[in-house]
């Protein structure tokens, strides 16, 4: 396999020579130049049929592409198209000697040097209309490189290139013969077209007997082309996180096996692919093999990057202690080699590792490598700015925003950091950071309870910034949108959206595990709302058997696991489970939102267990923390829990006032479960007030009527969420109120609807083969 020259490149050289002959009319100049440049400088994407690096089309460009680009344009010679003149250029190379002459004649397309000034007049007199290209232009660089590489070729490689050119040109033989009946001009070697002599057939067989059987992959692809394709695949996998497709992997293997040497970068691409698919032994083997070659050829220049890749690999496979040790060595080596880019990235990665696994890697803070969180972010931000690493600086600003949200600090400071990161990405052209900025912006609005703005930002990410986002960001955005749909009660739409995700994203093991965990989480939540405990246990076992790789996904699983125990009325086990997870959260300095939600859940459990006095103080603390941190959805949940406790303590008037004050904001959150339970609690408050009034009075009937209205609204919200138990409880309350009002017909209708819902729930449990008694209240 040639290092640079291939048969298709000889065709491009002939096309440039044709353009240099000044026979291209004015109207065809721009299309012809665009076609040539598309092969010299291939774009990263496919547009209007132009070959792209991503598909590898620029490696296998056939002569048919040139025919399509030139046959539609007339030439400066009457009656001839550019395709006709191009064929003449190709078939003028009718021997191995003419191939050398062709490459020597490329000098006529370049300006003469100072040593050739005396010969310049003679050359110009030969072809005064010939066009010359600047030596530093794309065409000039290509011509000079082609000449240089041809002079470096060994005899065997030159013959291989000649045979490959014959194979490349062979599809045009019939068209050329129709235009030129002369048998000598239609022969692929003019030396064999001369009068027959003895032994000429044997000579043809010896020289060209294998032309038809020549391996076109070896002559159509050069080592540099394959290395360029490998570099693109490496950058694409590192940027987007998507593995090499099976078709591209097969083509790469065929191209590489056709050559005599295997590019070193091929081992690194194999390492990335094995890493993404979860093949731990193969990824280790390919990583060591790649850096063994680079260390042998480039000494210790890239040693720190070997350690960096090793640390990231160890972390993804759960070997945190080995990852930390490798990262510390990476930092030391980067400092020794004064590699600021690697050093800054390593410090940033170490900081984020400590935040994600604070309990497991607490020794990072004790080692003094980074200091406190704010000191670490300030140091990384300063170094990134000094090194002009704008992507890292943008990530650090987003890290500051996230740190403020996690600690419950000012929302305005978080928005300011996000605005700085967005401005930096815009003026420094860092499109890869836009997805992270939009996701962080969406998280802020989610915490503020403005769900429609958060939804719009996620939609903007998926619709407008899809091309510049990594596979991980896209996966997180899709899962967050699906969870938002589930909060609105649209579980079928949420699961359908999860199913429509790009299959290439799920070819990475980590992404597939996260996607599967999110799917099981949605199904578990839906099963709990349908009061199908057997299905809930099944999905719970699935989640516990395959825990999600992301720590943020672990908290919803904890909450649902506690809810399973509450649905079974195992309050003691639910409290023990909740306390165990709460200790882990406090030890690891977890997000304040998680601590507030656990406190709210604990207050609800105490209220349902008949100990509302214990739940009162916990709900007050949760509401206070949520108010200080401006976590509005968590605040509404804490107030809802507080009002339920107040109802249990018979403080109905205070509960109704609190609930009426927060109901507009609760509905704005677009959370069916929160709205339904809040409306139900508000109905209970009015019913409690009615119970304290004189029986049969107008005020009592008024409050009972108001309670019926709130319960009807609560039933609608429970129905949207398909919460079977909530629907039955609401119908039971309505039937009781209607019976007290004397509306026996409506009361019996509610009772019939209650029994129908209970029968439906029993049938669903029977489908799972469970105990029918599990759905009885």
XYZ file of C-alpha atoms in Angstrom, residues 30-31 34-35 38-39 43 45-52 55 57 65 68-69:
20
model
C -16.883 26.964 -10.067
C -18.522 23.467 -10.237
C -15.816 22.715 -5.986
C -15.634 19.072 -7.006
C -14.242 18.389 -2.039
C -11.707 15.572 -2.498
C -15.956 18.084 4.690
C -20.596 15.890 6.759
C -22.439 14.891 3.635
C -24.177 17.611 1.657
C -25.377 17.497 -1.937
C -23.600 14.260 -2.636
C -20.149 15.528 -1.642
C -18.074 12.700 -0.131
C -17.494 12.892 3.607
C -18.793 7.743 5.613
C -16.494 8.000 0.739
C -18.043 10.568 -9.706
C -21.051 12.942 -13.272
C -19.258 16.184 -12.466
